[in-house]
């Protein structure tokens, strides 16, 4: 069965098949240049990757959407980044200390987002950036942790992620991380939900196709947290995971769950070499 026939079979009865194009375009040839820096949006896939070449989701977006990410002044996510800067300098909790009191300028965290999720020896598992932020808030500031999708958390992850913009994704794949990446890979290929679908069926088997107005990308995660028009605001990677599961009528795992962290780890390894774009803009 051809990829397009497979996709038609997969989406039959979902309301999506009516917009499925017969021959969807692949990624465009545009280059992503922000503040004079050219970001890597296309790279040869890592060894043993199911794809030959991997592309940032930016390459699948319309010219209008791409233009918003190119210009920091126009990027709607930069409002959250400004809020993140305010939070960075604001004392909080029983310690009455701010993030800046310990870390100095936020650019001291350059490279951190590119390594996420990162192994936490004390916890015995990898942590997403949100986990690390909440640990620092409770441990060092003596303050209450932020909710995963709160304005504060999204602003801080956008601010910290921005410090790594242009750096390649380089998540650790050896040692104890290997088991978590393998677990995430299994989740990626496991069919779930009423529609009996898996991540790979859209982002590996049918990337480049059109489903209604959506141009399917390879599902790379180098731009999160991302501003999505569908959300009218910023959202975390785990929110995107949850939304995908709801679309196929599956019960989503909780944000910050072991399942979503494992999936994040696998996708970070799957997108190795692509530049961090945080905060990206998508439809």
PDB file of C-alpha atoms in Angstrom:
ATOM      1  CA  UNK A   1       0.000   0.000   0.000  1.00  0.00           C
ATOM      2  CA  UNK A   2       1.371   3.441  -0.930  1.00  0.00           C
ATOM      3  CA  UNK A   3       1.953   6.019   1.824  1.00  0.00           C
ATOM      4  CA  UNK A   4      -0.990   8.080   0.689  1.00  0.00           C
ATOM      5  CA  UNK A   5      -3.338   5.084   0.642  1.00  0.00           C
ATOM      6  CA  UNK A   6      -2.059   4.128   4.058  1.00  0.00           C
ATOM      7  CA  UNK A   7      -2.812   7.636   5.330  1.00  0.00           C
ATOM      8  CA  UNK A   8      -6.281   7.578   3.816  1.00  0.00           C
ATOM      9  CA  UNK A   9      -6.964   4.270   5.533  1.00  0.00           C
ATOM     10  CA  UNK A  10      -5.639   5.609   8.826  1.00  0.00           C
ATOM     11  CA  UNK A  11      -7.747   8.741   8.825  1.00  0.00           C
ATOM     12  CA  UNK A  12     -10.928   7.290   7.364  1.00  0.00           C
ATOM     13  CA  UNK A  13     -13.817   8.215   9.599  1.00  0.00           C
ATOM     14  CA  UNK A  14     -11.873  10.819  11.575  1.00  0.00           C
ATOM     15  CA  UNK A  15     -12.970  13.881   9.657  1.00  0.00           C
ATOM     16  CA  UNK A  16      -9.390  14.441   8.546  1.00  0.00           C
ATOM     17  CA  UNK A  17      -9.359  12.409   5.366  1.00  0.00           C
ATOM     18  CA  UNK A  18     -11.374  14.958   3.393  1.00  0.00           C
ATOM     19  CA  UNK A  19      -8.392  17.297   3.345  1.00  0.00           C
ATOM     20  CA  UNK A  20      -5.681  14.730   2.705  1.00  0.00           C
ATOM     21  CA  UNK A  21      -3.774  15.756  -0.408  1.00  0.00           C
ATOM     22  CA  UNK A  22      -2.823  13.203  -3.035  1.00  0.00           C
ATOM     23  CA  UNK A  23       0.744  14.435  -3.248  1.00  0.00           C
ATOM     24  CA  UNK A  24       1.892  16.658  -0.444  1.00  0.00           C
ATOM     25  CA  UNK A  25       4.928  18.921  -0.859  1.00  0.00           C
ATOM     26  CA  UNK A  26       8.060  18.256   1.106  1.00  0.00           C
ATOM     27  CA  UNK A  27       9.928  20.891   3.127  1.00  0.00           C
ATOM     28  CA  UNK A  28      10.740  24.171   1.415  1.00  0.00           C
ATOM     29  CA  UNK A  29      14.249  25.363   0.683  1.00  0.00           C
ATOM     30  CA  UNK A  30      14.158  28.473   2.889  1.00  0.00           C
ATOM     31  CA  UNK A  31      16.900  29.221   5.384  1.00  0.00           C
ATOM     32  CA  UNK A  32      16.114  30.237   8.945  1.00  0.00           C
ATOM     33  CA  UNK A  33      18.181  33.291   9.858  1.00  0.00           C
ATOM     34  CA  UNK A  34      17.443  35.059  13.156  1.00  0.00           C
ATOM     35  CA  UNK A  35      19.374  38.116  14.307  1.00  0.00           C
ATOM     36  CA  UNK A  36      21.982  37.391  11.629  1.00  0.00           C
ATOM     37  CA  UNK A  37      22.510  33.776  12.764  1.00  0.00           C
ATOM     38  CA  UNK A  38      21.720  30.933  10.378  1.00  0.00           C
ATOM     39  CA  UNK A  39      20.079  28.042  12.205  1.00  0.00           C
ATOM     40  CA  UNK A  40      20.373  24.430  11.109  1.00  0.00           C
ATOM     41  CA  UNK A  41      16.992  23.239   9.871  1.00  0.00           C
ATOM     42  CA  UNK A  42      18.229  20.302   7.786  1.00  0.00           C
ATOM     43  CA  UNK A  43      20.834  17.734   8.726  1.00  0.00           C
ATOM     44  CA  UNK A  44      21.804  14.179   7.873  1.00  0.00           C
ATOM     45  CA  UNK A  45      20.027  11.852  10.257  1.00  0.00           C
ATOM     46  CA  UNK A  46      22.001  10.242  13.083  1.00  0.00           C
ATOM     47  CA  UNK A  47      23.204   6.674  12.672  1.00  0.00           C
ATOM     48  CA  UNK A  48      20.458   4.014  12.695  1.00  0.00           C
ATOM     49  CA  UNK A  49      17.798   6.683  12.156  1.00  0.00           C
ATOM     50  CA  UNK A  50      14.692   5.620  10.198  1.00  0.00           C
ATOM     51  CA  UNK A  51      14.983   8.753   8.009  1.00  0.00           C
ATOM     52  CA  UNK A  52      17.875   9.830   5.790  1.00  0.00           C
ATOM     53  CA  UNK A  53      17.526  13.551   6.431  1.00  0.00           C
ATOM     54  CA  UNK A  54      15.784  15.352   9.269  1.00  0.00           C
ATOM     55  CA  UNK A  55      14.090  18.734   8.987  1.00  0.00           C
ATOM     56  CA  UNK A  56      12.878  21.297  11.468  1.00  0.00           C
ATOM     57  CA  UNK A  57       9.136  21.842  11.529  1.00  0.00           C
ATOM     58  CA  UNK A  58       9.850  25.458  10.484  1.00  0.00           C
ATOM     59  CA  UNK A  59      10.561  24.199   6.968  1.00  0.00           C
ATOM     60  CA  UNK A  60       6.961  22.937   6.644  1.00  0.00           C
ATOM     61  CA  UNK A  61       5.241  26.163   7.637  1.00  0.00           C
ATOM     62  CA  UNK A  62       3.790  28.896   5.456  1.00  0.00           C
ATOM     63  CA  UNK A  63       5.895  31.931   4.509  1.00  0.00           C
ATOM     64  CA  UNK A  64       3.776  34.081   6.830  1.00  0.00           C
ATOM     65  CA  UNK A  65       4.346  31.818   9.822  1.00  0.00           C
ATOM     66  CA  UNK A  66       8.044  31.474   9.055  1.00  0.00           C
ATOM     67  CA  UNK A  67       8.402  35.257   8.937  1.00  0.00           C
ATOM     68  CA  UNK A  68       7.129  35.594  12.513  1.00  0.00           C
ATOM     69  CA  UNK A  69       9.880  33.368  13.851  1.00  0.00           C
ATOM     70  CA  UNK A  70      12.555  35.091  11.796  1.00  0.00           C
ATOM     71  CA  UNK A  71      11.870  38.469  13.420  1.00  0.00           C
ATOM     72  CA  UNK A  72      12.162  38.615  17.223  1.00  0.00           C
ATOM     73  CA  UNK A  73      10.166  41.848  17.211  1.00  0.00           C
ATOM     74  CA  UNK A  74       7.271  40.084  15.468  1.00  0.00           C
ATOM     75  CA  UNK A  75       7.554  36.754  17.294  1.00  0.00           C
ATOM     76  CA  UNK A  76       4.498  36.654  19.608  1.00  0.00           C
ATOM     77  CA  UNK A  77       6.346  34.415  22.074  1.00  0.00           C
ATOM     78  CA  UNK A  78       8.792  37.185  22.944  1.00  0.00           C
ATOM     79  CA  UNK A  79       6.207  38.727  25.267  1.00  0.00           C
ATOM     80  CA  UNK A  80       6.579  35.625  27.430  1.00  0.00           C
ATOM     81  CA  UNK A  81      10.369  35.883  27.230  1.00  0.00           C
ATOM     82  CA  UNK A  82      10.148  39.426  28.626  1.00  0.00           C
ATOM     83  CA  UNK A  83       8.019  38.114  31.477  1.00  0.00           C
ATOM     84  CA  UNK A  84      10.619  35.407  32.045  1.00  0.00           C
ATOM     85  CA  UNK A  85      13.282  38.099  32.443  1.00  0.00           C
ATOM     86  CA  UNK A  86      11.162  39.783  35.100  1.00  0.00           C
ATOM     87  CA  UNK A  87      10.780  36.481  36.933  1.00  0.00           C
ATOM     88  CA  UNK A  88      14.522  35.827  36.658  1.00  0.00           C
ATOM     89  CA  UNK A  89      15.294  39.021  38.543  1.00  0.00           C
ATOM     90  CA  UNK A  90      12.484  38.777  41.107  1.00  0.00           C
ATOM     91  CA  UNK A  91      13.190  37.474  44.613  1.00  0.00           C
ATOM     92  CA  UNK A  92      10.807  34.737  45.730  1.00  0.00           C
ATOM     93  CA  UNK A  93      10.187  32.222  48.491  1.00  0.00           C
ATOM     94  CA  UNK A  94      11.598  31.944  51.981  1.00  0.00           C
ATOM     95  CA  UNK A  95      15.150  32.522  50.711  1.00  0.00           C
ATOM     96  CA  UNK A  96      14.149  35.894  49.265  1.00  0.00           C
ATOM     97  CA  UNK A  97      16.530  35.189  46.398  1.00  0.00           C
ATOM     98  CA  UNK A  98      16.050  35.502  42.673  1.00  0.00           C
ATOM     99  CA  UNK A  99      17.374  33.225  39.929  1.00  0.00           C
ATOM    100  CA  UNK A 100      19.912  35.932  39.123  1.00  0.00           C
ATOM    101  CA  UNK A 101      21.278  35.864  42.675  1.00  0.00           C
ATOM    102  CA  UNK A 102      22.638  32.350  42.049  1.00  0.00           C
ATOM    103  CA  UNK A 103      23.095  32.181  38.285  1.00  0.00           C
ATOM    104  CA  UNK A 104      23.902  35.766  37.345  1.00  0.00           C
ATOM    105  CA  UNK A 105      22.803  36.651  33.828  1.00  0.00           C
ATOM    106  CA  UNK A 106      20.460  34.150  32.218  1.00  0.00           C
ATOM    107  CA  UNK A 107      22.923  33.577  29.382  1.00  0.00           C
ATOM    108  CA  UNK A 108      24.918  31.541  31.907  1.00  0.00           C
ATOM    109  CA  UNK A 109      22.435  28.751  31.061  1.00  0.00           C
ATOM    110  CA  UNK A 110      23.324  28.719  27.367  1.00  0.00           C
ATOM    111  CA  UNK A 111      23.336  25.119  26.157  1.00  0.00           C
ATOM    112  CA  UNK A 112      21.029  23.767  28.857  1.00  0.00           C
ATOM    113  CA  UNK A 113      17.941  23.476  26.650  1.00  0.00           C
ATOM    114  CA  UNK A 114      19.977  21.644  23.992  1.00  0.00           C
ATOM    115  CA  UNK A 115      20.735  18.825  26.461  1.00  0.00           C
ATOM    116  CA  UNK A 116      17.196  18.232  27.702  1.00  0.00           C
ATOM    117  CA  UNK A 117      15.937  15.959  29.096  1.00  0.00           C
ATOM    118  CA  UNK A 118      18.975  15.546  31.317  1.00  0.00           C
ATOM    119  CA  UNK A 119      19.792  12.736  33.723  1.00  0.00           C
ATOM    120  CA  UNK A 120      19.259  13.449  37.423  1.00  0.00           C
ATOM    121  CA  UNK A 121      21.342  11.077  39.483  1.00  0.00           C
ATOM    122  CA  UNK A 122      19.500  11.766  42.735  1.00  0.00           C
ATOM    123  CA  UNK A 123      16.110  11.120  41.148  1.00  0.00           C
ATOM    124  CA  UNK A 124      17.384   8.105  39.218  1.00  0.00           C
ATOM    125  CA  UNK A 125      15.772   9.290  35.987  1.00  0.00           C
ATOM    126  CA  UNK A 126      15.965  12.037  33.381  1.00  0.00           C
ATOM    127  CA  UNK A 127      14.261  15.336  34.044  1.00  0.00           C
ATOM    128  CA  UNK A 128      12.730  17.747  31.580  1.00  0.00           C
ATOM    129  CA  UNK A 129      13.615  21.428  31.857  1.00  0.00           C
ATOM    130  CA  UNK A 130      10.368  22.014  33.760  1.00  0.00           C
ATOM    131  CA  UNK A 131      11.430  19.500  36.413  1.00  0.00           C
ATOM    132  CA  UNK A 132      14.783  21.235  36.871  1.00  0.00           C
ATOM    133  CA  UNK A 133      13.157  24.648  37.154  1.00  0.00           C
ATOM    134  CA  UNK A 134      10.704  23.484  39.808  1.00  0.00           C
ATOM    135  CA  UNK A 135      13.479  21.767  41.737  1.00  0.00           C
ATOM    136  CA  UNK A 136      15.447  25.004  41.808  1.00  0.00           C
ATOM    137  CA  UNK A 137      12.383  26.990  42.859  1.00  0.00           C
ATOM    138  CA  UNK A 138      11.599  24.697  45.781  1.00  0.00           C
ATOM    139  CA  UNK A 139      15.165  23.790  46.790  1.00  0.00           C
ATOM    140  CA  UNK A 140      16.918  27.126  46.425  1.00  0.00           C
ATOM    141  CA  UNK A 141      14.163  29.699  46.725  1.00  0.00           C
ATOM    142  CA  UNK A 142      11.891  27.889  49.153  1.00  0.00           C
ATOM    143  CA  UNK A 143       8.927  28.782  46.933  1.00  0.00           C
ATOM    144  CA  UNK A 144       5.957  26.833  45.629  1.00  0.00           C
ATOM    145  CA  UNK A 145       6.556  24.965  42.346  1.00  0.00           C
ATOM    146  CA  UNK A 146       4.890  26.207  39.184  1.00  0.00           C
ATOM    147  CA  UNK A 147       2.291  24.236  37.298  1.00  0.00           C
ATOM    148  CA  UNK A 148       3.587  22.710  34.068  1.00  0.00           C
ATOM    149  CA  UNK A 149       1.510  24.924  31.780  1.00  0.00           C
ATOM    150  CA  UNK A 150       1.452  28.054  33.934  1.00  0.00           C
ATOM    151  CA  UNK A 151       2.391  31.423  32.472  1.00  0.00           C
ATOM    152  CA  UNK A 152       5.401  31.483  34.780  1.00  0.00           C
ATOM    153  CA  UNK A 153       6.725  28.097  33.689  1.00  0.00           C
ATOM    154  CA  UNK A 154       6.192  28.790  29.998  1.00  0.00           C
ATOM    155  CA  UNK A 155       7.888  32.166  30.316  1.00  0.00           C
ATOM    156  CA  UNK A 156      10.898  30.693  32.121  1.00  0.00           C
ATOM    157  CA  UNK A 157      11.318  27.730  29.759  1.00  0.00           C
ATOM    158  CA  UNK A 158      11.069  30.126  26.803  1.00  0.00           C
ATOM    159  CA  UNK A 159      13.669  32.443  28.340  1.00  0.00           C
ATOM    160  CA  UNK A 160      16.089  29.643  29.206  1.00  0.00           C
ATOM    161  CA  UNK A 161      15.506  27.918  25.881  1.00  0.00           C
ATOM    162  CA  UNK A 162      16.265  31.129  24.004  1.00  0.00           C
ATOM    163  CA  UNK A 163      19.790  31.100  25.479  1.00  0.00           C
ATOM    164  CA  UNK A 164      20.481  27.914  23.490  1.00  0.00           C
ATOM    165  CA  UNK A 165      19.015  29.143  20.219  1.00  0.00           C
ATOM    166  CA  UNK A 166      21.255  28.128  17.328  1.00  0.00           C
ATOM    167  CA  UNK A 167      22.949  25.355  19.316  1.00  0.00           C
ATOM    168  CA  UNK A 168      22.473  21.771  18.107  1.00  0.00           C
ATOM    169  CA  UNK A 169      20.343  19.318  20.037  1.00  0.00           C
ATOM    170  CA  UNK A 170      22.795  17.040  21.828  1.00  0.00           C
ATOM    171  CA  UNK A 171      20.891  14.972  24.356  1.00  0.00           C
ATOM    172  CA  UNK A 172      22.927  12.276  26.137  1.00  0.00           C
ATOM    173  CA  UNK A 173      22.170   8.850  24.642  1.00  0.00           C
ATOM    174  CA  UNK A 174      24.563   6.604  26.557  1.00  0.00           C
ATOM    175  CA  UNK A 175      24.520   5.216  30.087  1.00  0.00           C
ATOM    176  CA  UNK A 176      21.202   5.210  31.942  1.00  0.00           C
ATOM    177  CA  UNK A 177      19.666   7.524  29.318  1.00  0.00           C
ATOM    178  CA  UNK A 178      19.789   4.699  26.784  1.00  0.00           C
ATOM    179  CA  UNK A 179      17.039   2.748  28.544  1.00  0.00           C
ATOM    180  CA  UNK A 180      14.775   5.779  28.673  1.00  0.00           C
ATOM    181  CA  UNK A 181      15.337   6.548  25.009  1.00  0.00           C
ATOM    182  CA  UNK A 182      14.510   2.931  24.173  1.00  0.00           C
ATOM    183  CA  UNK A 183      11.335   3.239  26.229  1.00  0.00           C
ATOM    184  CA  UNK A 184      10.420   6.429  24.379  1.00  0.00           C
ATOM    185  CA  UNK A 185      11.038   4.724  21.045  1.00  0.00           C
ATOM    186  CA  UNK A 186       8.676   1.915  22.005  1.00  0.00           C
ATOM    187  CA  UNK A 187       5.997   4.478  22.864  1.00  0.00           C
ATOM    188  CA  UNK A 188       6.588   6.246  19.545  1.00  0.00           C
ATOM    189  CA  UNK A 189       5.788   3.103  17.582  1.00  0.00           C
ATOM    190  CA  UNK A 190       2.973   1.799  19.781  1.00  0.00           C
ATOM    191  CA  UNK A 191      -0.562   2.202  18.447  1.00  0.00           C
ATOM    192  CA  UNK A 192      -3.000   3.593  20.988  1.00  0.00           C
ATOM    193  CA  UNK A 193      -6.467   5.069  21.196  1.00  0.00           C
ATOM    194  CA  UNK A 194      -9.718   4.469  19.425  1.00  0.00           C
ATOM    195  CA  UNK A 195      -8.054   5.210  16.076  1.00  0.00           C
ATOM    196  CA  UNK A 196      -5.278   2.700  16.803  1.00  0.00           C
ATOM    197  CA  UNK A 197      -2.479   5.021  15.693  1.00  0.00           C
ATOM    198  CA  UNK A 198       1.155   5.646  16.569  1.00  0.00           C
ATOM    199  CA  UNK A 199       3.389   8.717  16.233  1.00  0.00           C
ATOM    200  CA  UNK A 200       5.373   7.240  13.353  1.00  0.00           C
ATOM    201  CA  UNK A 201       2.341   6.898  11.109  1.00  0.00           C
ATOM    202  CA  UNK A 202       2.135  10.677  10.715  1.00  0.00           C
ATOM    203  CA  UNK A 203       5.697  11.848  11.300  1.00  0.00           C
ATOM    204  CA  UNK A 204       7.647   9.045   9.673  1.00  0.00           C
ATOM    205  CA  UNK A 205       5.391   7.343   7.124  1.00  0.00           C
ATOM    206  CA  UNK A 206       3.469  10.390   5.881  1.00  0.00           C
ATOM    207  CA  UNK A 207       5.513  13.505   6.619  1.00  0.00           C
ATOM    208  CA  UNK A 208       5.193  16.052   3.846  1.00  0.00           C
ATOM    209  CA  UNK A 209       1.556  15.160   3.222  1.00  0.00           C
ATOM    210  CA  UNK A 210      -1.293  17.595   3.749  1.00  0.00           C
ATOM    211  CA  UNK A 211      -4.125  16.829   6.151  1.00  0.00           C
ATOM    212  CA  UNK A 212      -6.675  19.601   5.827  1.00  0.00           C
ATOM    213  CA  UNK A 213      -4.587  22.747   6.311  1.00  0.00           C
ATOM    214  CA  UNK A 214      -1.836  20.973   8.227  1.00  0.00           C
ATOM    215  CA  UNK A 215       1.423  20.197   6.471  1.00  0.00           C
ATOM    216  CA  UNK A 216       2.751  17.174   8.326  1.00  0.00           C
ATOM    217  CA  UNK A 217       6.301  17.635   9.569  1.00  0.00           C
ATOM    218  CA  UNK A 218       8.657  15.027  10.966  1.00  0.00           C
ATOM    219  CA  UNK A 219       7.578  15.977  14.469  1.00  0.00           C
ATOM    220  CA  UNK A 220      10.900  17.427  15.642  1.00  0.00           C
ATOM    221  CA  UNK A 221      10.920  19.092  19.066  1.00  0.00           C
ATOM    222  CA  UNK A 222      13.703  21.668  18.737  1.00  0.00           C
ATOM    223  CA  UNK A 223      11.385  24.681  19.062  1.00  0.00           C
ATOM    224  CA  UNK A 224       9.554  24.096  22.340  1.00  0.00           C
ATOM    225  CA  UNK A 225       8.022  25.791  24.154  1.00  0.00           C
ATOM    226  CA  UNK A 226       6.313  26.906  20.966  1.00  0.00           C
ATOM    227  CA  UNK A 227       3.793  29.600  20.130  1.00  0.00           C
ATOM    228  CA  UNK A 228       0.931  27.920  18.232  1.00  0.00           C
ATOM    229  CA  UNK A 229      -1.884  29.804  16.553  1.00  0.00           C
ATOM    230  CA  UNK A 230      -4.184  26.950  17.525  1.00  0.00           C
ATOM    231  CA  UNK A 231      -3.423  27.657  21.177  1.00  0.00           C
ATOM    232  CA  UNK A 232      -3.278  31.457  20.813  1.00  0.00           C
ATOM    233  CA  UNK A 233      -0.188  31.303  22.977  1.00  0.00           C
ATOM    234  CA  UNK A 234       2.806  29.343  24.161  1.00  0.00           C
ATOM    235  CA  UNK A 235       2.584  25.688  25.020  1.00  0.00           C
ATOM    236  CA  UNK A 236       4.947  23.013  26.278  1.00  0.00           C
ATOM    237  CA  UNK A 237       6.109  19.942  24.411  1.00  0.00           C
ATOM    238  CA  UNK A 238       4.097  17.737  26.752  1.00  0.00           C
ATOM    239  CA  UNK A 239       0.981  19.727  25.892  1.00  0.00           C
ATOM    240  CA  UNK A 240       1.665  18.887  22.250  1.00  0.00           C
ATOM    241  CA  UNK A 241       2.036  15.204  23.138  1.00  0.00           C
ATOM    242  CA  UNK A 242      -1.254  15.345  25.020  1.00  0.00           C
ATOM    243  CA  UNK A 243      -3.009  16.995  22.091  1.00  0.00           C
ATOM    244  CA  UNK A 244      -1.792  14.343  19.665  1.00  0.00           C
ATOM    245  CA  UNK A 245      -3.092  11.593  21.914  1.00  0.00           C
ATOM    246  CA  UNK A 246      -6.465  13.308  22.211  1.00  0.00           C
ATOM    247  CA  UNK A 247      -6.622  13.602  18.406  1.00  0.00           C
ATOM    248  CA  UNK A 248      -6.463   9.830  18.082  1.00  0.00           C
ATOM    249  CA  UNK A 249      -8.912   9.429  20.957  1.00  0.00           C
ATOM    250  CA  UNK A 250      -6.401   8.053  23.431  1.00  0.00           C
ATOM    251  CA  UNK A 251      -6.146   8.983  27.101  1.00  0.00           C
ATOM    252  CA  UNK A 252      -3.075  11.218  27.404  1.00  0.00           C
ATOM    253  CA  UNK A 253      -0.365  10.659  29.968  1.00  0.00           C
ATOM    254  CA  UNK A 254       0.134  13.462  32.464  1.00  0.00           C
ATOM    255  CA  UNK A 255       2.519  16.291  31.707  1.00  0.00           C
ATOM    256  CA  UNK A 256       5.827  15.455  33.350  1.00  0.00           C
ATOM    257  CA  UNK A 257       5.004  11.740  33.483  1.00  0.00           C
ATOM    258  CA  UNK A 258       7.677   9.111  32.962  1.00  0.00           C
ATOM    259  CA  UNK A 259       6.021   8.209  29.652  1.00  0.00           C
ATOM    260  CA  UNK A 260       6.197  11.737  28.261  1.00  0.00           C
ATOM    261  CA  UNK A 261       9.748  12.248  29.553  1.00  0.00           C
ATOM    262  CA  UNK A 262      10.826   9.028  27.831  1.00  0.00           C
ATOM    263  CA  UNK A 263       9.124  10.117  24.610  1.00  0.00           C
ATOM    264  CA  UNK A 264      10.807  13.507  24.889  1.00  0.00           C
ATOM    265  CA  UNK A 265      14.187  11.816  25.321  1.00  0.00           C
ATOM    266  CA  UNK A 266      13.669   9.674  22.230  1.00  0.00           C
ATOM    267  CA  UNK A 267      12.569  12.619  20.107  1.00  0.00           C
ATOM    268  CA  UNK A 268      15.503  14.708  21.321  1.00  0.00           C
ATOM    269  CA  UNK A 269      17.843  11.946  20.167  1.00  0.00           C
ATOM    270  CA  UNK A 270      15.825  11.574  16.953  1.00  0.00           C
ATOM    271  CA  UNK A 271      16.389  15.272  16.159  1.00  0.00           C
ATOM    272  CA  UNK A 272      20.081  15.427  17.076  1.00  0.00           C
ATOM    273  CA  UNK A 273      21.936  18.103  15.149  1.00  0.00           C
ATOM    274  CA  UNK A 274      19.011  20.426  14.490  1.00  0.00           C
ATOM    275  CA  UNK A 275      19.341  23.884  15.996  1.00  0.00           C
ATOM    276  CA  UNK A 276      17.332  24.889  19.020  1.00  0.00           C
ATOM    277  CA  UNK A 277      14.727  27.428  17.839  1.00  0.00           C
ATOM    278  CA  UNK A 278      13.031  28.218  21.143  1.00  0.00           C
ATOM    279  CA  UNK A 279      10.622  29.899  21.134  1.00  0.00           C
ATOM    280  CA  UNK A 280       9.415  28.713  17.730  1.00  0.00           C
ATOM    281  CA  UNK A 281       6.192  29.726  15.954  1.00  0.00           C
ATOM    282  CA  UNK A 282       3.892  27.110  14.460  1.00  0.00           C
ATOM    283  CA  UNK A 283       0.311  26.871  13.228  1.00  0.00           C
TER     284      UNK A 283
END
